[in-house]
Amino acid sequence: YDSDATRQRIANILKEKMDGKEPYIWQLDVGEAMHMGLDSVVIAGTGAGKTLPFIMPVVLGGTVIIISPLNALQGDQVRRFEKYGLKAVDVNGQTWTESLAKKLERGEFDVILTSPEMCFEHAGFRALLSSGAFTKHLAAIIVDECHVIKTWGEKFRKSFSALGALRSFVPVGVPILATSATLTPSDVDDITKVLEINMETAFFLHRGNDRPNIAYAVKYIKSQLDFDALKEFFCATYEKPEDIPKIAIYIDRCLSTQIVTQRIRSWVPPELHGSIAYFHSHRNDRAKKITLDAFLRGDHRVLIATEAAGMGTDIPDITRVVQFGLPDSLSTWLQRAGRAGRDPNSIAEATLLAEASMFKKQKKRKKKGTGQEVQEATSSGQLDNGANEKKCSACLRAYIETKGCRQDVQDRHFQNPPRTIQTRKKEWLTSARDVLKKLRLDIKEREYLYSSLSADAILPDSVLGKLASKARLRTIEDIEKEINPPWLYARKHGEEVLSVLLTLD
C-alpha cells in the first residue's frame, strides 16, 4: 500500500473538482482512514470542512451512504455534491419509487443520502441494503451530525439509537465515519457504543469547535414572550431586501416562529415583508424546501426557525445568528451559532438571548413554625410569564454566567485541544510566507497596477516575515501593536492578510 500515492491521487482529483483548491491535510487523513477500512470519529467546528472527506471514498471508485437527520438537509447536500460532478440522490419517503430502487441496485449513484428510519422501517430500502448487488460497491457509511444520536435518539427518533445494526446489513469491513462539531468525551463514549466503533482501533480526530470569526454575546430578555427584544437587530433603514443582513433566528416553539415573523415584518417596510420567513417541522416538505432554497439564494433575508432548519446546510453568507430563549444545551447553542460565518473569510455575530428569570439569585425564606428554609416560586428556573418551567444545564449556565472568557468554558466542556499557538514554524511558516507573497502580488495587480509601488513596497519582506510567524495576530490592532517598524498599509489591507492566514491555519 502506497499512502503517499493514494493521498496524492485523492488530492489531484479533488483539486479538479474544486477549481484548484487543495484539501487540507486533516481531510486527507480522514479520507485515507476510510479507504483503509478504519472506523472514524471526527470533531471539527461548523464550517470547518467535515463534508469534503465524505466524497473521498467516491473519488477512489466507491459509493457512500450518508445518514442525514433531516430531509431538507439531504436535498441541500445533494445539490452540494452535484456541484462536484458527483451523482447524488436523497432517498426518503417522498423520493422512493421502484425506478429509483432499480437505479440504486445498479449502482448509478455515488452518494446516497437517507435517514435511519428508511434503513430500518422502509421494507424496500431495507431489502436493498441487504442486497449483495448493492453493497458490493459500498465504501463507507457516514453518520453526519452524529450528536443527534444522543439528543434525538433518546427522545423521539429511536432509530438513531439503533444505527449500529446497519453493520449487519453490509459486508464486514465497511467503515463508519461519525462527525459532529459538538461532542463531549461522554458523548463520544455513548455514540461509539451505539455505532459499535472500537476506539482502540478507530481513527479519532478532535480539531476543537472554536470559531474565531464569530463574535459571541449573551444578553438577557424579560421572558420567552419578550419578542420586542429582537427589535435592536432591525433598527436600520431598509429600502431593498439586500439592505437587510442575512440573519437566522432560532426559537424552540413552532408557534413562536410565526409570531416573531409577523413582529419583524411590522418593523420593516411592507414591500420587504416577503424577505422575512419562518421554518419549522410542522410545515410540509414542499414549503420547507421552498423556504430554505429562498434563504439560500438570498430572496429571504431573515429566517425564524426551530431546529428543523439549518442543520448542516451550507449557507455561507449568514452574518448573524440569534438564539431567542435558552436552548436545551451548550451543544445546541454552539451548533446553531456556528451556522453564522461559514465563509471563514467573513466576520459574523452570534447572540444568545436568555430569560433573565432563569438567572435570578434564589431567595430563601423560613417556613413559619419549622425554621425550614424553602425556595420562593420566583427562584431560578421559574419563568416569570407563568409558562412551563425550563431547565438550564450546568455547563450552559457556566457559559452564560462566567465573568471570564466564554471560550475557556467551551474548551473545558468539550476538552478542545490547545488552540493558541504563538509562532508558526517549519512547513507552517513556509506556507504562511507563500500565501502572503501571493496576496501582495494580487493586491498589486488589483489596486496598484498603474502605480510605481512594487509588491514589495506594499508588503515589505520584513513585515511579511513577522506577519507570517506571529500566529496570535487576530485584529488590525494586534498588527499595529506587534509589528515594528509599523506596516504603513495595516489599516487598508490588514483584514485581508488576517483572513488568508486564518484560512491557512
PDB file of N, CA and C in Angstrom, residues 125-188:
ATOM      1  N   PHE A 125     -36.201  -0.260   0.902  1.00  0.00           N
ATOM      2  CA  PHE A 125     -34.818   0.183   1.056  1.00  0.00           C
ATOM      3  C   PHE A 125     -34.049  -0.752   1.979  1.00  0.00           C
ATOM      4  N   ARG A 126     -34.715  -1.275   2.990  1.00  0.00           N
ATOM      5  CA  ARG A 126     -34.040  -2.216   3.891  1.00  0.00           C
ATOM      6  C   ARG A 126     -33.602  -3.458   3.122  1.00  0.00           C
ATOM      7  N   ALA A 127     -34.463  -3.944   2.230  1.00  0.00           N
ATOM      8  CA  ALA A 127     -34.094  -5.109   1.420  1.00  0.00           C
ATOM      9  C   ALA A 127     -32.914  -4.782   0.514  1.00  0.00           C
ATOM     10  N   LEU A 128     -32.901  -3.567  -0.013  1.00  0.00           N
ATOM     11  CA  LEU A 128     -31.799  -3.155  -0.885  1.00  0.00           C
ATOM     12  C   LEU A 128     -30.475  -3.138  -0.121  1.00  0.00           C
ATOM     13  N   LEU A 129     -30.509  -2.671   1.125  1.00  0.00           N
ATOM     14  CA  LEU A 129     -29.292  -2.618   1.933  1.00  0.00           C
ATOM     15  C   LEU A 129     -28.694  -4.002   2.166  1.00  0.00           C
ATOM     16  N   SER A 130     -29.535  -5.010   2.140  1.00  0.00           N
ATOM     17  CA  SER A 130     -29.063  -6.377   2.361  1.00  0.00           C
ATOM     18  C   SER A 130     -28.702  -7.081   1.059  1.00  0.00           C
ATOM     19  N   SER A 131     -28.845  -6.370  -0.057  1.00  0.00           N
ATOM     20  CA  SER A 131     -28.581  -6.963  -1.365  1.00  0.00           C
ATOM     21  C   SER A 131     -27.094  -6.910  -1.700  1.00  0.00           C
ATOM     22  N   GLY A 132     -26.538  -8.038  -2.053  1.00  0.00           N
ATOM     23  CA  GLY A 132     -25.125  -8.086  -2.423  1.00  0.00           C
ATOM     24  C   GLY A 132     -24.823  -7.249  -3.646  1.00  0.00           C
ATOM     25  N   ALA A 133     -25.770  -7.184  -4.581  1.00  0.00           N
ATOM     26  CA  ALA A 133     -25.568  -6.386  -5.791  1.00  0.00           C
ATOM     27  C   ALA A 133     -25.399  -4.907  -5.446  1.00  0.00           C
ATOM     28  N   PHE A 134     -26.087  -4.463  -4.398  1.00  0.00           N
ATOM     29  CA  PHE A 134     -25.991  -3.060  -3.988  1.00  0.00           C
ATOM     30  C   PHE A 134     -24.750  -2.809  -3.137  1.00  0.00           C
ATOM     31  N   THR A 135     -24.522  -3.655  -2.151  1.00  0.00           N
ATOM     32  CA  THR A 135     -23.466  -3.377  -1.169  1.00  0.00           C
ATOM     33  C   THR A 135     -22.059  -3.673  -1.683  1.00  0.00           C
ATOM     34  N   LYS A 136     -21.929  -4.342  -2.812  1.00  0.00           N
ATOM     35  CA  LYS A 136     -20.579  -4.648  -3.296  1.00  0.00           C
ATOM     36  C   LYS A 136     -19.808  -3.382  -3.676  1.00  0.00           C
ATOM     37  N   HIS A 137     -20.537  -2.297  -3.949  1.00  0.00           N
ATOM     38  CA  HIS A 137     -19.881  -1.032  -4.296  1.00  0.00           C
ATOM     39  C   HIS A 137     -19.716  -0.116  -3.079  1.00  0.00           C
ATOM     40  N   LEU A 138     -20.262  -0.522  -1.934  1.00  0.00           N
ATOM     41  CA  LEU A 138     -20.311   0.374  -0.781  1.00  0.00           C
ATOM     42  C   LEU A 138     -18.939   0.518  -0.136  1.00  0.00           C
ATOM     43  N   ALA A 139     -18.465   1.762  -0.031  1.00  0.00           N
ATOM     44  CA  ALA A 139     -17.132   2.026   0.522  1.00  0.00           C
ATOM     45  C   ALA A 139     -17.179   2.534   1.957  1.00  0.00           C
ATOM     46  N   ALA A 140     -18.287   3.176   2.361  1.00  0.00           N
ATOM     47  CA  ALA A 140     -18.364   3.718   3.723  1.00  0.00           C
ATOM     48  C   ALA A 140     -19.794   4.121   4.049  1.00  0.00           C
ATOM     49  N   ILE A 141     -20.097   4.099   5.346  1.00  0.00           N
ATOM     50  CA  ILE A 141     -21.340   4.666   5.876  1.00  0.00           C
ATOM     51  C   ILE A 141     -20.946   5.860   6.740  1.00  0.00           C
ATOM     52  N   ILE A 142     -21.566   6.991   6.483  1.00  0.00           N
ATOM     53  CA  ILE A 142     -21.214   8.222   7.194  1.00  0.00           C
ATOM     54  C   ILE A 142     -22.419   8.694   7.991  1.00  0.00           C
ATOM     55  N   VAL A 143     -22.218   8.909   9.272  1.00  0.00           N
ATOM     56  CA  VAL A 143     -23.283   9.426  10.139  1.00  0.00           C
ATOM     57  C   VAL A 143     -22.986  10.902  10.380  1.00  0.00           C
ATOM     58  N   ASP A 144     -23.675  11.741   9.635  1.00  0.00           N
ATOM     59  CA  ASP A 144     -23.462  13.189   9.727  1.00  0.00           C
ATOM     60  C   ASP A 144     -24.250  13.749  10.910  1.00  0.00           C
ATOM     61  N   GLU A 145     -23.721  14.794  11.537  1.00  0.00           N
ATOM     62  CA  GLU A 145     -24.366  15.394  12.712  1.00  0.00           C
ATOM     63  C   GLU A 145     -24.671  14.316  13.758  1.00  0.00           C
ATOM     64  N   CYS A 146     -23.662  13.523  14.079  1.00  0.00           N
ATOM     65  CA  CYS A 146     -23.886  12.322  14.893  1.00  0.00           C
ATOM     66  C   CYS A 146     -24.298  12.635  16.326  1.00  0.00           C
ATOM     67  N   HIS A 147     -24.180  13.891  16.766  1.00  0.00           N
ATOM     68  CA  HIS A 147     -24.646  14.231  18.115  1.00  0.00           C
ATOM     69  C   HIS A 147     -26.137  13.980  18.290  1.00  0.00           C
ATOM     70  N   VAL A 148     -26.902  13.936  17.179  1.00  0.00           N
ATOM     71  CA  VAL A 148     -28.341  13.703  17.313  1.00  0.00           C
ATOM     72  C   VAL A 148     -28.642  12.272  17.742  1.00  0.00           C
ATOM     73  N   ILE A 149     -27.663  11.368  17.633  1.00  0.00           N
ATOM     74  CA  ILE A 149     -27.860  10.013  18.163  1.00  0.00           C
ATOM     75  C   ILE A 149     -28.239  10.095  19.633  1.00  0.00           C
ATOM     76  N   LYS A 150     -27.586  10.997  20.337  1.00  0.00           N
ATOM     77  CA  LYS A 150     -27.854  11.149  21.771  1.00  0.00           C
ATOM     78  C   LYS A 150     -29.024  12.090  22.036  1.00  0.00           C
ATOM     79  N   THR A 151     -29.062  13.222  21.352  1.00  0.00           N
ATOM     80  CA  THR A 151     -30.091  14.220  21.658  1.00  0.00           C
ATOM     81  C   THR A 151     -31.470  13.841  21.122  1.00  0.00           C
ATOM     82  N   TRP A 152     -31.513  13.157  19.977  1.00  0.00           N
ATOM     83  CA  TRP A 152     -32.794  12.754  19.410  1.00  0.00           C
ATOM     84  C   TRP A 152     -33.104  11.280  19.658  1.00  0.00           C
ATOM     85  N   GLY A 153     -32.075  10.440  19.598  1.00  0.00           N
ATOM     86  CA  GLY A 153     -32.295   9.002  19.730  1.00  0.00           C
ATOM     87  C   GLY A 153     -32.887   8.608  21.061  1.00  0.00           C
ATOM     88  N   GLU A 154     -32.602   9.393  22.103  1.00  0.00           N
ATOM     89  CA  GLU A 154     -33.138   9.086  23.427  1.00  0.00           C
ATOM     90  C   GLU A 154     -34.561   9.602  23.604  1.00  0.00           C
ATOM     91  N   LYS A 155     -35.021  10.466  22.685  1.00  0.00           N
ATOM     92  CA  LYS A 155     -36.310  11.129  22.892  1.00  0.00           C
ATOM     93  C   LYS A 155     -37.371  10.678  21.891  1.00  0.00           C
ATOM     94  N   PHE A 156     -37.213  11.096  20.624  1.00  0.00           N
ATOM     95  CA  PHE A 156     -38.338  10.908  19.710  1.00  0.00           C
ATOM     96  C   PHE A 156     -37.968  10.251  18.384  1.00  0.00           C
ATOM     97  N   ARG A 157     -36.683   9.951  18.154  1.00  0.00           N
ATOM     98  CA  ARG A 157     -36.318   9.236  16.928  1.00  0.00           C
ATOM     99  C   ARG A 157     -35.441   8.056  17.323  1.00  0.00           C
ATOM    100  N   LYS A 158     -36.118   7.008  17.763  1.00  0.00           N
ATOM    101  CA  LYS A 158     -35.433   5.849  18.335  1.00  0.00           C
ATOM    102  C   LYS A 158     -34.521   5.158  17.327  1.00  0.00           C
ATOM    103  N   SER A 159     -34.802   5.324  16.038  1.00  0.00           N
ATOM    104  CA  SER A 159     -33.979   4.656  15.022  1.00  0.00           C
ATOM    105  C   SER A 159     -32.529   5.115  15.076  1.00  0.00           C
ATOM    106  N   PHE A 160     -32.294   6.344  15.522  1.00  0.00           N
ATOM    107  CA  PHE A 160     -30.911   6.808  15.660  1.00  0.00           C
ATOM    108  C   PHE A 160     -30.148   5.968  16.680  1.00  0.00           C
ATOM    109  N   SER A 161     -30.854   5.495  17.702  1.00  0.00           N
ATOM    110  CA  SER A 161     -30.199   4.698  18.743  1.00  0.00           C
ATOM    111  C   SER A 161     -29.894   3.279  18.281  1.00  0.00           C
ATOM    112  N   ALA A 162     -30.364   2.919  17.089  1.00  0.00           N
ATOM    113  CA  ALA A 162     -30.151   1.558  16.584  1.00  0.00           C
ATOM    114  C   ALA A 162     -29.209   1.520  15.392  1.00  0.00           C
ATOM    115  N   LEU A 163     -28.526   2.628  15.098  1.00  0.00           N
ATOM    116  CA  LEU A 163     -27.732   2.713  13.872  1.00  0.00           C
ATOM    117  C   LEU A 163     -26.628   1.671  13.786  1.00  0.00           C
ATOM    118  N   GLY A 164     -26.147   1.195  14.927  1.00  0.00           N
ATOM    119  CA  GLY A 164     -25.108   0.167  14.888  1.00  0.00           C
ATOM    120  C   GLY A 164     -25.553  -1.088  14.173  1.00  0.00           C
ATOM    121  N   ALA A 165     -26.873  -1.317  14.120  1.00  0.00           N
ATOM    122  CA  ALA A 165     -27.400  -2.509  13.447  1.00  0.00           C
ATOM    123  C   ALA A 165     -27.166  -2.475  11.946  1.00  0.00           C
ATOM    124  N   LEU A 166     -26.816  -1.316  11.395  1.00  0.00           N
ATOM    125  CA  LEU A 166     -26.521  -1.246   9.959  1.00  0.00           C
ATOM    126  C   LEU A 166     -25.371  -2.168   9.582  1.00  0.00           C
ATOM    127  N   ARG A 167     -24.486  -2.443  10.533  1.00  0.00           N
ATOM    128  CA  ARG A 167     -23.341  -3.315  10.237  1.00  0.00           C
ATOM    129  C   ARG A 167     -23.791  -4.712   9.820  1.00  0.00           C
ATOM    130  N   SER A 168     -24.957  -5.134  10.313  1.00  0.00           N
ATOM    131  CA  SER A 168     -25.433  -6.476   9.963  1.00  0.00           C
ATOM    132  C   SER A 168     -25.987  -6.531   8.545  1.00  0.00           C
ATOM    133  N   PHE A 169     -26.224  -5.366   7.922  1.00  0.00           N
ATOM    134  CA  PHE A 169     -26.770  -5.329   6.570  1.00  0.00           C
ATOM    135  C   PHE A 169     -25.685  -5.335   5.503  1.00  0.00           C
ATOM    136  N   VAL A 170     -24.501  -4.846   5.851  1.00  0.00           N
ATOM    137  CA  VAL A 170     -23.472  -4.594   4.841  1.00  0.00           C
ATOM    138  C   VAL A 170     -22.277  -5.511   5.062  1.00  0.00           C
ATOM    139  N   PRO A 171     -21.410  -5.646   4.064  1.00  0.00           N
ATOM    140  CA  PRO A 171     -20.249  -6.535   4.207  1.00  0.00           C
ATOM    141  C   PRO A 171     -19.346  -6.135   5.370  1.00  0.00           C
ATOM    142  N   VAL A 172     -18.708  -7.118   5.963  1.00  0.00           N
ATOM    143  CA  VAL A 172     -17.743  -6.869   7.030  1.00  0.00           C
ATOM    144  C   VAL A 172     -16.608  -6.003   6.470  1.00  0.00           C
ATOM    145  N   GLY A 173     -16.212  -5.017   7.233  1.00  0.00           N
ATOM    146  CA  GLY A 173     -15.109  -4.162   6.798  1.00  0.00           C
ATOM    147  C   GLY A 173     -15.529  -2.833   6.225  1.00  0.00           C
ATOM    148  N   VAL A 174     -16.839  -2.635   5.977  1.00  0.00           N
ATOM    149  CA  VAL A 174     -17.295  -1.317   5.527  1.00  0.00           C
ATOM    150  C   VAL A 174     -17.228  -0.368   6.723  1.00  0.00           C
ATOM    151  N   PRO A 175     -16.414   0.679   6.655  1.00  0.00           N
ATOM    152  CA  PRO A 175     -16.207   1.544   7.828  1.00  0.00           C
ATOM    153  C   PRO A 175     -17.356   2.520   8.046  1.00  0.00           C
ATOM    154  N   ILE A 176     -17.462   2.972   9.289  1.00  0.00           N
ATOM    155  CA  ILE A 176     -18.417   4.018   9.648  1.00  0.00           C
ATOM    156  C   ILE A 176     -17.637   5.257  10.076  1.00  0.00           C
ATOM    157  N   LEU A 177     -18.012   6.401   9.521  1.00  0.00           N
ATOM    158  CA  LEU A 177     -17.452   7.694   9.922  1.00  0.00           C
ATOM    159  C   LEU A 177     -18.542   8.484  10.629  1.00  0.00           C
ATOM    160  N   ALA A 178     -18.277   8.930  11.852  1.00  0.00           N
ATOM    161  CA  ALA A 178     -19.218   9.755  12.612  1.00  0.00           C
ATOM    162  C   ALA A 178     -18.627  11.147  12.777  1.00  0.00           C
ATOM    163  N   THR A 179     -19.387  12.179  12.432  1.00  0.00           N
ATOM    164  CA  THR A 179     -18.863  13.548  12.504  1.00  0.00           C
ATOM    165  C   THR A 179     -19.816  14.463  13.266  1.00  0.00           C
ATOM    166  N   SER A 180     -19.240  15.437  13.946  1.00  0.00           N
ATOM    167  CA  SER A 180     -20.024  16.455  14.647  1.00  0.00           C
ATOM    168  C   SER A 180     -19.101  17.603  15.029  1.00  0.00           C
ATOM    169  N   ALA A 181     -19.705  18.740  15.334  1.00  0.00           N
ATOM    170  CA  ALA A 181     -18.932  19.876  15.848  1.00  0.00           C
ATOM    171  C   ALA A 181     -18.937  19.915  17.360  1.00  0.00           C
ATOM    172  N   THR A 182     -19.865  19.186  17.978  1.00  0.00           N
ATOM    173  CA  THR A 182     -20.037  19.324  19.430  1.00  0.00           C
ATOM    174  C   THR A 182     -20.217  17.969  20.093  1.00  0.00           C
ATOM    175  N   LEU A 183     -19.112  17.346  20.458  1.00  0.00           N
ATOM    176  CA  LEU A 183     -19.152  16.094  21.214  1.00  0.00           C
ATOM    177  C   LEU A 183     -18.275  16.229  22.447  1.00  0.00           C
ATOM    178  N   THR A 184     -18.845  15.951  23.601  1.00  0.00           N
ATOM    179  CA  THR A 184     -18.046  15.866  24.819  1.00  0.00           C
ATOM    180  C   THR A 184     -17.449  14.465  24.894  1.00  0.00           C
ATOM    181  N   PRO A 185     -16.478  14.236  25.772  1.00  0.00           N
ATOM    182  CA  PRO A 185     -15.937  12.875  25.921  1.00  0.00           C
ATOM    183  C   PRO A 185     -17.013  11.839  26.225  1.00  0.00           C
ATOM    184  N   SER A 186     -17.995  12.194  27.065  1.00  0.00           N
ATOM    185  CA  SER A 186     -19.055  11.222  27.364  1.00  0.00           C
ATOM    186  C   SER A 186     -19.946  10.993  26.148  1.00  0.00           C
ATOM    187  N   ASP A 187     -20.145  12.037  25.325  1.00  0.00           N
ATOM    188  CA  ASP A 187     -20.898  11.863  24.078  1.00  0.00           C
ATOM    189  C   ASP A 187     -20.181  10.886  23.156  1.00  0.00           C
ATOM    190  N   VAL A 188     -18.864  11.025  23.053  1.00  0.00           N
ATOM    191  CA  VAL A 188     -18.079  10.113  22.212  1.00  0.00           C
ATOM    192  C   VAL A 188     -18.257   8.678  22.694  1.00  0.00           C
TER     193      VAL A 188
END
